[in-house]
Coordinates of C-alpha atoms and ligand atoms in Angstrom, one line a residue:
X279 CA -11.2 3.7 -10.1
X280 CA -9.8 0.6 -9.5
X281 CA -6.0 0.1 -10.8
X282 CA -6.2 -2.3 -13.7
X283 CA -2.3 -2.4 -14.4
X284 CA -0.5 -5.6 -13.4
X285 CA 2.9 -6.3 -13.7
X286 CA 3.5 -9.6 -15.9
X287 CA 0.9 -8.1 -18.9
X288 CA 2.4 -4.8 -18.9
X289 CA 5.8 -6.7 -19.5
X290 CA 4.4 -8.4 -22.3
X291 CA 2.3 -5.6 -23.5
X292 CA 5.6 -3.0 -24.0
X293 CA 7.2 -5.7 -25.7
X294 CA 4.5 -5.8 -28.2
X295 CA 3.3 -2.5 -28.7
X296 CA 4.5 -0.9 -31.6
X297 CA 7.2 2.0 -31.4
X298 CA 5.5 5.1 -30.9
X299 CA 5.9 8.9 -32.8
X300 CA 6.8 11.0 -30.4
X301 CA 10.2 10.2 -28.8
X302 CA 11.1 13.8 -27.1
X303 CA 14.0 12.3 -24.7
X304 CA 11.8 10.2 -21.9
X305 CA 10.2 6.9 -23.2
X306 CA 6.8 8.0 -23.1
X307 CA 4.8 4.7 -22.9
X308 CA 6.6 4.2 -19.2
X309 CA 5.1 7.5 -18.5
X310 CA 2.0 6.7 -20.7
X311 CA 0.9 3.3 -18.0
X312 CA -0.4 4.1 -15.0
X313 CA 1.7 2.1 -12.0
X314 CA 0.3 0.8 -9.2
X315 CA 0.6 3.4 -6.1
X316 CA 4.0 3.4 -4.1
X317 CA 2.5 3.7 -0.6
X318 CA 5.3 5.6 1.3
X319 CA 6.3 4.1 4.8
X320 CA 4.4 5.7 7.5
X321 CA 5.7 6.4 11.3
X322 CA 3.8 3.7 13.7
X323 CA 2.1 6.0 15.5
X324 CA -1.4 4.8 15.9
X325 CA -2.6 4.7 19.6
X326 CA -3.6 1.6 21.2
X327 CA -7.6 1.6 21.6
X328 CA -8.9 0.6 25.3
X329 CA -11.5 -2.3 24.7
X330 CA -13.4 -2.2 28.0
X331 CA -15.8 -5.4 27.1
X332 CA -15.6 -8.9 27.7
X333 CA -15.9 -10.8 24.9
X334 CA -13.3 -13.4 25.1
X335 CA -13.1 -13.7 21.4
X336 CA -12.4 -9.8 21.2
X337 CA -9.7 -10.3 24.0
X338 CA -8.2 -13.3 22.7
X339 CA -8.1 -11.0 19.8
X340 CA -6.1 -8.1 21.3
X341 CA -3.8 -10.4 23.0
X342 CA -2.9 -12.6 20.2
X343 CA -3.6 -10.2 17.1
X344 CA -2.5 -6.9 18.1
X345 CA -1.0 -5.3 15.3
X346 CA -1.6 -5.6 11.6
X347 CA 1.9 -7.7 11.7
X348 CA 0.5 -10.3 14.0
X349 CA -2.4 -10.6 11.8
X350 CA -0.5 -11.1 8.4
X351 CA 2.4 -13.6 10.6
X352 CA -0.2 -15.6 12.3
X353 CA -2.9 -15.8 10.3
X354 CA -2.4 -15.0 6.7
X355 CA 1.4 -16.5 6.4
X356 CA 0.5 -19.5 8.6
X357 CA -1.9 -20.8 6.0
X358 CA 0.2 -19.5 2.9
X359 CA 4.0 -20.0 3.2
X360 CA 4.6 -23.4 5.3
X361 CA 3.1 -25.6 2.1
X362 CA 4.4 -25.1 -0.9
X363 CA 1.9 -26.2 -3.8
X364 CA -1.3 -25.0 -1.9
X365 CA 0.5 -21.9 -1.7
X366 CA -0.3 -18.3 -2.7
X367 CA 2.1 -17.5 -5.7
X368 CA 2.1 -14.5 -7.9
X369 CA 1.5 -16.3 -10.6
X370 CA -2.7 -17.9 -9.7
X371 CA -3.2 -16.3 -6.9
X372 CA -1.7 -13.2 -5.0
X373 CA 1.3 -12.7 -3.9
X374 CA 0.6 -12.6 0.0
X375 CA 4.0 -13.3 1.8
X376 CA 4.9 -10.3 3.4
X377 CA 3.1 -7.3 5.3
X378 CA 3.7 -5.3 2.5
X379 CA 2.3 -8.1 -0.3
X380 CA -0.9 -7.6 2.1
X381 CA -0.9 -4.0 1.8
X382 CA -0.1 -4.1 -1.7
X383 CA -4.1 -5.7 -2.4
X384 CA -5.2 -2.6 -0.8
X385 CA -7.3 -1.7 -3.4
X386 CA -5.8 -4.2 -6.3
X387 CA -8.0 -5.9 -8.9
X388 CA -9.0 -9.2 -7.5
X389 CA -7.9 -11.9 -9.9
X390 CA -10.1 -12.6 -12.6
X391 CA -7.7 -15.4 -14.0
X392 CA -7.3 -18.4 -12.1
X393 CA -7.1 -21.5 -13.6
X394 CA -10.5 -22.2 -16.2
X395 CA -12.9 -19.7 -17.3
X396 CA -15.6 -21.1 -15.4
X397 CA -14.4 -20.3 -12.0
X398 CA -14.1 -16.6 -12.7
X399 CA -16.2 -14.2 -10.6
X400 CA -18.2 -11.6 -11.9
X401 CA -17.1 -9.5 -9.8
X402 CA -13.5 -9.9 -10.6
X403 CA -14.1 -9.6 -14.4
X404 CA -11.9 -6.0 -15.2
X405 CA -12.9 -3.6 -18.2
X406 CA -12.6 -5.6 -21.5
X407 CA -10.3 -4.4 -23.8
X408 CA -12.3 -3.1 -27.5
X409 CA -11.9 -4.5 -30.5
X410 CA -12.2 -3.1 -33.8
X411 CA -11.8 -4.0 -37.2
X412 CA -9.6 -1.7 -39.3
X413 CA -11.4 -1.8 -43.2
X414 CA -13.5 -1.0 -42.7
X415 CA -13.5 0.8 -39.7
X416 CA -15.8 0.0 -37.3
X417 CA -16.4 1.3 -33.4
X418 CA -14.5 -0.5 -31.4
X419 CA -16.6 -3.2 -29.2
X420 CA -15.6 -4.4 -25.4
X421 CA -14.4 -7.7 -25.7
X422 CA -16.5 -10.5 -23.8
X423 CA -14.1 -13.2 -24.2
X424 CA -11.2 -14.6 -26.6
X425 CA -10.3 -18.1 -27.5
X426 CA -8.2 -19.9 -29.7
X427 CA -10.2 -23.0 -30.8
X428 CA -7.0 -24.8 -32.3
X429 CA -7.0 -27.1 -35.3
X430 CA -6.1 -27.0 -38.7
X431 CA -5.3 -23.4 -40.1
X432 CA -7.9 -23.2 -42.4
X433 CA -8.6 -20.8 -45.5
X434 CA -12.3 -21.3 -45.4
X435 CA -12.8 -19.1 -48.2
X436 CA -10.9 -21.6 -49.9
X437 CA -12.5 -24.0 -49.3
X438 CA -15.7 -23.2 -50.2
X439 CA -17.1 -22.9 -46.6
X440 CA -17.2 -20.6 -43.6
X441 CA -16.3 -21.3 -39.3
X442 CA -19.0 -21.9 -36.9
X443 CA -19.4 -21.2 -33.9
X444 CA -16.4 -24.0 -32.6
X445 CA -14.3 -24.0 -35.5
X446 CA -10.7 -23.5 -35.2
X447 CA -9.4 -20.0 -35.3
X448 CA -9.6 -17.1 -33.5
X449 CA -12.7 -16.7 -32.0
X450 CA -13.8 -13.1 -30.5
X451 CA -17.2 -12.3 -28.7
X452 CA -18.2 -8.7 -28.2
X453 CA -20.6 -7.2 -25.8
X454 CA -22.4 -5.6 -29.0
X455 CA -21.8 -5.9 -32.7
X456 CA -19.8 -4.7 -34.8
X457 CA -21.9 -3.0 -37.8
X458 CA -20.9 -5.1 -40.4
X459 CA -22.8 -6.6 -43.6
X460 CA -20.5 -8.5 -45.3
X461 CA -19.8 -12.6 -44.5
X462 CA -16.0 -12.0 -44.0
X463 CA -13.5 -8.9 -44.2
X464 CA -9.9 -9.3 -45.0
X465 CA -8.7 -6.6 -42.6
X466 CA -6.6 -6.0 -39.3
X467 CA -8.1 -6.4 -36.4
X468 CA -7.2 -3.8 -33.3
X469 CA -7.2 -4.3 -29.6
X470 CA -7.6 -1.1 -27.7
X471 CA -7.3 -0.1 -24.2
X472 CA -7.9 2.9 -22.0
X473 CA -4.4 4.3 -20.3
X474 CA -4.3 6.7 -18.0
X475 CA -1.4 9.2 -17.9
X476 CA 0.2 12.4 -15.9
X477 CA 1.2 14.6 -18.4
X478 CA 3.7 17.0 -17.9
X479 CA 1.5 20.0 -16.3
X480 CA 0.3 17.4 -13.4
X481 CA -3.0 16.1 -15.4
X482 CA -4.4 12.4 -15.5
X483 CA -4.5 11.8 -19.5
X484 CA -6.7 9.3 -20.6
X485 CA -6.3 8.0 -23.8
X486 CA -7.0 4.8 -26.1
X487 CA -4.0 3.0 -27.1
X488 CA -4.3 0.5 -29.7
X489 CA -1.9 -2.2 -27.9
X490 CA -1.8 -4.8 -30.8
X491 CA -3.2 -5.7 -34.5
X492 CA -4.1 -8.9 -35.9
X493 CA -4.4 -8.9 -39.6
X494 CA -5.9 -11.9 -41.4
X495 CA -9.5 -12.9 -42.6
X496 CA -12.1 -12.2 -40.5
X497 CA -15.8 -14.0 -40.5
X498 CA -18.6 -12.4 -38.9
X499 CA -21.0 -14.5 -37.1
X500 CA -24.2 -13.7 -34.8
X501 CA -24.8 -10.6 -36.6
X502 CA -21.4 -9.0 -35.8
X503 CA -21.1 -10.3 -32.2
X504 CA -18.9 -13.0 -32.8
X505 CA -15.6 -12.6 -34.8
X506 CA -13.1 -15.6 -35.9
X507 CA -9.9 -14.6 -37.2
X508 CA -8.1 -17.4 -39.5
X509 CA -5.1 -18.4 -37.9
X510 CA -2.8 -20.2 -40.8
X511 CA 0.3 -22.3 -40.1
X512 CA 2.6 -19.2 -40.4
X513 CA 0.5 -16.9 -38.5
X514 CA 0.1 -19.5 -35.3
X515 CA 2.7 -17.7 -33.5
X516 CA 1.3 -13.9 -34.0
X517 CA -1.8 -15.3 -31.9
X518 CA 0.4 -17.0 -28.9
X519 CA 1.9 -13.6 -28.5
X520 CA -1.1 -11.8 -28.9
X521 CA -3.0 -14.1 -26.1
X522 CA 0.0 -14.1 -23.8
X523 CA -0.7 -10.2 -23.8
X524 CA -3.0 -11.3 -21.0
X525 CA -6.3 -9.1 -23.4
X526 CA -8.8 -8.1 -20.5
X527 CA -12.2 -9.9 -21.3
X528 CA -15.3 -8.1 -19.9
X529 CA -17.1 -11.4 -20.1
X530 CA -14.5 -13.9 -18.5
X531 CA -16.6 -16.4 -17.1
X532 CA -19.2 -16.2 -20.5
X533 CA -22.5 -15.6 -18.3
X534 CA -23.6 -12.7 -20.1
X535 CA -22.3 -10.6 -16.9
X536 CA -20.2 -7.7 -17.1
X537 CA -18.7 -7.6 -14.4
X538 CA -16.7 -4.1 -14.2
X539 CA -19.5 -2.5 -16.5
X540 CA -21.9 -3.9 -14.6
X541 CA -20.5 -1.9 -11.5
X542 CA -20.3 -5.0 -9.6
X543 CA -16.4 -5.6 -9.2
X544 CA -14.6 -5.6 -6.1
X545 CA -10.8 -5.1 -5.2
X546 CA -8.3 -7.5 -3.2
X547 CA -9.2 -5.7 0.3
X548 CA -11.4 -2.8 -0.2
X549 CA -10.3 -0.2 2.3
X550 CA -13.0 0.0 5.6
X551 CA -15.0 -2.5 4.2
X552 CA -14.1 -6.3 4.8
X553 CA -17.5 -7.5 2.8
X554 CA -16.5 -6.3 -0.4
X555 CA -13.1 -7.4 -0.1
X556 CA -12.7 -10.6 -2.4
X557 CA -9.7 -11.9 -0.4
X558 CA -12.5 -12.4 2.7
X559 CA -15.1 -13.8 0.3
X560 CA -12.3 -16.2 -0.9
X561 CA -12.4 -17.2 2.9
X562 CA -16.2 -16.7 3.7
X563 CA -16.9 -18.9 0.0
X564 CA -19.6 -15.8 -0.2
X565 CA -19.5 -12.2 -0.6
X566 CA -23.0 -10.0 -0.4
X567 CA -24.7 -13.3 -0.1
X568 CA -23.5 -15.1 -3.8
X569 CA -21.6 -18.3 -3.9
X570 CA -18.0 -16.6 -4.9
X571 CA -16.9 -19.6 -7.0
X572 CA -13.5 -21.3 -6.2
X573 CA -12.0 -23.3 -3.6
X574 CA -12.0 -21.9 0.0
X575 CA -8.5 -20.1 1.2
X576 CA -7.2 -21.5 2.6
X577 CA -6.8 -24.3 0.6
X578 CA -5.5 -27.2 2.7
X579 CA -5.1 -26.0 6.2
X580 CA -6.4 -24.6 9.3
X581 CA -9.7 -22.6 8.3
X582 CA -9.8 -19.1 10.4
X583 CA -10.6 -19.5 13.8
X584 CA -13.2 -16.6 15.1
X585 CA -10.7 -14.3 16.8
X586 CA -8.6 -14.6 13.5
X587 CA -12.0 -13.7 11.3
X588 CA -12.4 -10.8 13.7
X589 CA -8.5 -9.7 13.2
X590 CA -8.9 -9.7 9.3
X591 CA -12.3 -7.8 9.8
X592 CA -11.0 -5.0 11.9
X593 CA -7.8 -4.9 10.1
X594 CA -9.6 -4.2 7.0
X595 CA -12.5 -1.9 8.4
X596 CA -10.1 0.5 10.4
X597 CA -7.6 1.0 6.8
X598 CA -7.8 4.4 5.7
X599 CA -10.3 5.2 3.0
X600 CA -8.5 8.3 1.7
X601 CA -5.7 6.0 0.5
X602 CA -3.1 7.4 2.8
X603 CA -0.6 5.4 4.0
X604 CA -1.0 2.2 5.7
X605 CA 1.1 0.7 8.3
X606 CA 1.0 -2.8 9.7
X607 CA 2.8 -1.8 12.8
X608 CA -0.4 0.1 14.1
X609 CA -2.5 -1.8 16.5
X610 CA -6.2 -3.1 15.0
X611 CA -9.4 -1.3 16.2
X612 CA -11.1 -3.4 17.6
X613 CA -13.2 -1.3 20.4
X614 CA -14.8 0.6 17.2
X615 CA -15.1 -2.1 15.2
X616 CA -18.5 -3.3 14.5
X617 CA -17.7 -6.4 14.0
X618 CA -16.4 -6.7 17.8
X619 CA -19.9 -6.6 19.1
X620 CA -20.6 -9.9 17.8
X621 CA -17.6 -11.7 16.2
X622 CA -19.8 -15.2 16.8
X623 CA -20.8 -14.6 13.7
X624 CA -17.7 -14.7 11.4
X625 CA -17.6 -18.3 12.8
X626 CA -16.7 -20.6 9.5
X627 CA -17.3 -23.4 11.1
X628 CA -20.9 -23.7 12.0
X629 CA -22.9 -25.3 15.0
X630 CA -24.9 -27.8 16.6
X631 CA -24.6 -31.1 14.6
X632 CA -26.9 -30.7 11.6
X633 CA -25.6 -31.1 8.0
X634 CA -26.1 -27.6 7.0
X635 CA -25.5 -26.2 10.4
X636 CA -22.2 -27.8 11.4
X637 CA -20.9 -30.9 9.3
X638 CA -20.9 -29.4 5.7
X639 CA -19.3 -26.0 7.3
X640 CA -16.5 -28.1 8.9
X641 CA -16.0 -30.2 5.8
X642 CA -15.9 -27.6 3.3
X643 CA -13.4 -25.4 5.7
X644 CA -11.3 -28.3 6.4
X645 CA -11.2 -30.7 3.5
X646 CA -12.6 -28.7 0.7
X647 CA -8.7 -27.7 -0.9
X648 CA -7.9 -31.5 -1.2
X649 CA -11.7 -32.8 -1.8
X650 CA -13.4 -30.0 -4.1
X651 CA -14.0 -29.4 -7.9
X652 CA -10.8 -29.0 -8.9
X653 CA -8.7 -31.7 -6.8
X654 CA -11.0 -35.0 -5.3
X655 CA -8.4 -36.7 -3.6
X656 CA -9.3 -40.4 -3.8
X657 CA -12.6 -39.2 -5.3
X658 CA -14.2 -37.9 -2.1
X659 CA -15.9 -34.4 -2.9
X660 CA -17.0 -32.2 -0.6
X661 CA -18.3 -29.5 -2.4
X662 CA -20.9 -29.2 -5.1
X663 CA -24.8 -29.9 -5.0
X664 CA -24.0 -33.5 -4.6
X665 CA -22.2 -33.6 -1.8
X666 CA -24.7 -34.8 0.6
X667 CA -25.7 -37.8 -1.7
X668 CA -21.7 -38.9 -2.4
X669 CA -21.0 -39.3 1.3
X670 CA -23.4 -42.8 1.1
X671 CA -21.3 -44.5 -1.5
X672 CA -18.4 -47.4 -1.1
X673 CA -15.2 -46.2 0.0
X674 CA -12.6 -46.2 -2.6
X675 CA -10.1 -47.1 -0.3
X676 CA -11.9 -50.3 1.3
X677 CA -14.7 -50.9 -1.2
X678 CA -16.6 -53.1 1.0
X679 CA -17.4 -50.5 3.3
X680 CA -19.7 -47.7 2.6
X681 CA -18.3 -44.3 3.7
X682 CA -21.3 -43.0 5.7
X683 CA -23.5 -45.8 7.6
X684 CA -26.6 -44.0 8.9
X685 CA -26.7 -44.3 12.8
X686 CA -23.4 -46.3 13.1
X687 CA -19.8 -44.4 13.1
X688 CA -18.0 -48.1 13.6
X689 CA -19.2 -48.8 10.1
X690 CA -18.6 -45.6 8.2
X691 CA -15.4 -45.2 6.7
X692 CA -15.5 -41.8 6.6
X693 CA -15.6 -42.3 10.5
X694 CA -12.9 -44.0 10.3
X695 CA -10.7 -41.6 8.4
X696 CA -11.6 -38.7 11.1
X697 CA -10.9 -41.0 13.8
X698 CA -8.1 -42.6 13.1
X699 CA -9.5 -46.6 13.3
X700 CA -6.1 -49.0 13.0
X701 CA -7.6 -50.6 9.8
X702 CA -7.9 -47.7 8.0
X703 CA -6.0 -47.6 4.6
X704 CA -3.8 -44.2 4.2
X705 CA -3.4 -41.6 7.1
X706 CA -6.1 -40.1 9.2
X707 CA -7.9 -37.2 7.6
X708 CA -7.9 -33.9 7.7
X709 CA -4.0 -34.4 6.0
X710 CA -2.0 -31.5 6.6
X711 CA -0.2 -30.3 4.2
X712 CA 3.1 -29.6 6.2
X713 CA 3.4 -32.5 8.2
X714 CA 1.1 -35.2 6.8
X715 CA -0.9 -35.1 10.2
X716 CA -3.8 -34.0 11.4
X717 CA -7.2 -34.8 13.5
X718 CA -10.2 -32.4 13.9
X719 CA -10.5 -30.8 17.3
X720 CA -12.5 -33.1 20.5
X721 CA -15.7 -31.2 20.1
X722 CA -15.5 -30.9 16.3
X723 CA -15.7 -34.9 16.3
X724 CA -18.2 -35.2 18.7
X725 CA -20.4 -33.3 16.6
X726 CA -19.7 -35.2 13.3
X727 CA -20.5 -38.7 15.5
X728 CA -23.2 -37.3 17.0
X729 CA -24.8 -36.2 13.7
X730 CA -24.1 -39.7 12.0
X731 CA -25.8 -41.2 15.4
X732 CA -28.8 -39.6 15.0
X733 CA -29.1 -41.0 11.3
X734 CA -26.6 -39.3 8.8
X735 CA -29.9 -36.4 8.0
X736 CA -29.6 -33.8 5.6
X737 CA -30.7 -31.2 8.0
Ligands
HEC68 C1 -4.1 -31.9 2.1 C2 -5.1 -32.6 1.4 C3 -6.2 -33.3 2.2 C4 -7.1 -32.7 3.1 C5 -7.1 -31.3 3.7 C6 -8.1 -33.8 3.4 N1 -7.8 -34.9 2.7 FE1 -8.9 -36.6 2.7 N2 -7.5 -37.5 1.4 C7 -6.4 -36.9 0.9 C8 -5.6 -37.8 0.2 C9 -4.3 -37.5 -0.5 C10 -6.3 -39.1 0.3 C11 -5.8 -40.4 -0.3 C12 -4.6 -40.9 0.5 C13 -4.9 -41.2 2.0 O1 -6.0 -41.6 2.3 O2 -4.0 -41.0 2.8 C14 -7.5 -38.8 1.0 C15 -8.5 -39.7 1.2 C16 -9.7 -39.5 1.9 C17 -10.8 -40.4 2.1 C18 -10.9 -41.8 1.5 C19 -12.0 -41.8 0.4 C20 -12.4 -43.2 0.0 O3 -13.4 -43.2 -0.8 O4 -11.9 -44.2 0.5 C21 -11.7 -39.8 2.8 C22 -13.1 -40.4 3.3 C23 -11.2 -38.5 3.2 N3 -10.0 -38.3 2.6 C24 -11.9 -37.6 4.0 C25 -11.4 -36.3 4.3 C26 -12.1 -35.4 5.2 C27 -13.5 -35.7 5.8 C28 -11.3 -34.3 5.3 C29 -11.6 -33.1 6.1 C30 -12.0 -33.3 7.5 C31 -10.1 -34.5 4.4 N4 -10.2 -35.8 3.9 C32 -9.1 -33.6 4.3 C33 -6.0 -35.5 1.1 C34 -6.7 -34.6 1.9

């Protein structure tokens, strides 16, 4: 199972649980919350491989990315640490700094809550938390999703009317209903959660802990699916506190997909296997061939190069499985790593010069963090079904030139931008973060030019 404890929430969540009966010496909701694993230091022992091939991206490989160290110093704190601002953090993103941050996702939840709703994956969405009401009592329900719709705090009843569906209060969506057949309940209404303790002869416990109660008027609507809990004046702060408990929705992203129920989630790095591993898919933009939504990692920098791919590949397929220590001291595996045989194919950045084949690749790898959904600098966008289409409009920069001009670079300012013409207005794009620079590679230009050449085609 995968760990579902994080540290900031189970702050919050001690603070507001209620003080519990039994109080025989130890504090027994520390014992009571599963922690995340300490994975002892293990002796670098590991033997070197011999790789008797000749692929040179396999030797460039072994040369430059020897050891689980080079890969997290070259590769994954290269595009993290330099840039602050694009950077990985623990609060949206994980904390990936050191060799040990890396291990630490070994196995960790991938994050199901960065930034809006929306861009959750299903297969990041955790076990929802229940909900039940307390009078009556009802079987608890997995939570879907909870939202305070803010707005007046209104006493409906009062008033002679009843919430909607967007009405302020506290709104509540269940994966089933709640057996209810009444229009509103005054009642408390409990959040639950599944803990898994040792107890004292060595045994996991699992047990439901009823982490918090709101009490107020509650409304039933869609036949008991959908709960909205009044939230007066004086009550406003009891449902901040509530919500800043971090509640696990089931239903994050609101598509009717379970994600964790459904079977479907994924951890950080899954140990031995680099395609269910959402911090690959966060690189790859796909994982067992679905769009993983979100911006590519990294965000603003240097995508992976193929001998990097292939590092963060074998790195992850040669982990242990049986969750025994890791070291990143220990060479990478890369003559009985499958994807040494052909690591053409973790290529990011496509080729020939089509638009599918190799422009869009080397646009969304390269200028997707700064020109995506969430951030279009100067309103240039990348990413999205409409990204072919957009690259024909004016420039917002010089808005009597077009940014693409089919068949002639010297008149698309987009052209400009890559190439660095003397009239352009701002720098020369692909900005880097850390030094403001930046200029795709000889051949990666050629390629764009040649593909605008032959008539700008969506091919
Ligand atoms: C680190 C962020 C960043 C990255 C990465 C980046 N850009 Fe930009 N881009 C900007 C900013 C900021 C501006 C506006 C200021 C400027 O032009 O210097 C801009 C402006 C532009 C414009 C002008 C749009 C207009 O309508 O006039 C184009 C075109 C552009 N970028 C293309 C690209 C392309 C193509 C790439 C990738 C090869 C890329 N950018 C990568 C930040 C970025």
């Amino acid at each position: 199972m995968i760990r579902s404890s994080l540290a900031p929430w189970l702050i919050a969540l001690l603070l507001l649980l209620p003080a519990c009966g039994d109080s025989a010496g130890s504090d027994p909701l520390t014992d009571a919350i599963q922690a995340p694993p300490i994975r002892p230091d293990a002796p670098g022992t590991r033997e070197p491989v011999r790789y008797d091939g000749d692929n040179p991206f396999v030797l460039e490989a072994i040369a430059r990315l020897t050891t689980g160290e080079d890969l997290h110093f070259q590769v994954i704190q290269r595009t993290c640490s330099p840039n602050e601002g694009v950077c990985h953090n623990m609060q949206e993103y994980p904390d990936l700094r050191t060799p040990s941050s890396l291990v630490e996702q070994i196995g960790a939840p991938c994050n199901s809550q960065p930034g809006h709703w929306s861009t959750v994956y299903d297969r990041c969405e955790p076990p929802g938390d229940r909900f039940s009401l307390q009078n009556p009592s009802t079987q608890p329900m997995e939570i879907a999703w909870i939202e305070r719709v803010p707005g007046p705090g209104t006493d409906y009843r009062a008033e002679g009317t009843a919430p909607e569906l967007d009405s302020p209060g506290l709104h509540i969506r269940l994966h089933s209903p709640l057996r209810l057949d009444r229009e509103e309940y005054w009642s408390g209404g409990q959040f639950i959660r599944t803990f898994e303790r040792i107890d004292e002869g060595g045994r996991a416990v699992i047990e439901d802990v009823t982490f918090a109660t709101y009490t107020t008027r509650w409304w039933v609507l869609e036949g008991g699916q959908h709960l909205v809990g009044e939230v007066r004046d004086y009550q406003s702060d009891a449902v901040n506190n509530l919500l800043s408990v971090g509640i696990q929705q089931g239903d994050h992203n609101r598509n009717g997909v379970f994600g964790y129920r459904e079977g479907l989630n994924v951890p950080m790095v899954a140990a031995g296997d680099p395609e269910r591993s959402y911090l690959v898919a966060r690189v790859r933009g796909e994982m067992l061939g679905e769009t993983v939504p979100g911006t590519r990692m990294p965000l603003a920098n240097q995508p992976l190069s193929i001998p990097e791919m292939l590092a963060f590949f074998c790195w992850i397929e040669g982990l242990p499985t049986d969750g025994s220590p890791v070291d990143m001291r220990w060479p990478i595996d890369y003559t009985n790593c499958s994807y040494a045989e052909r690591p053409e194919e973790l290529n990011l950045l496509g080729t020939g010069t089509s638009w599918e084949g190799r422009v869009r690749p080397l646009f969304i790898a390269n200028c997707g963090g700064c020109h995506g959904e969430r951030l279009a600098e100067a309103e240039f966008r990348v990413t999205g079904d409409d990204a072919y289409e957009r690259l024909f409009q004016h420039s917002t920069q010089i808005d009597t030139m077009v940014l693409l001009e089919p068949g002639q670079p010297e008149n698309s300012y987009l052209w400009w931008k890559l190439d660095g013409h003397e009239q352009l207005v701002g720098r020369t794009m692909p900005l880097s973060p850390s030094d403001g620079g930046g200029r795709l590679s000889d051949e990666e230009l050629a390629d764009i030019r040649t593909w605008i050449e032959q008539g700008a085609q969506d091919n």
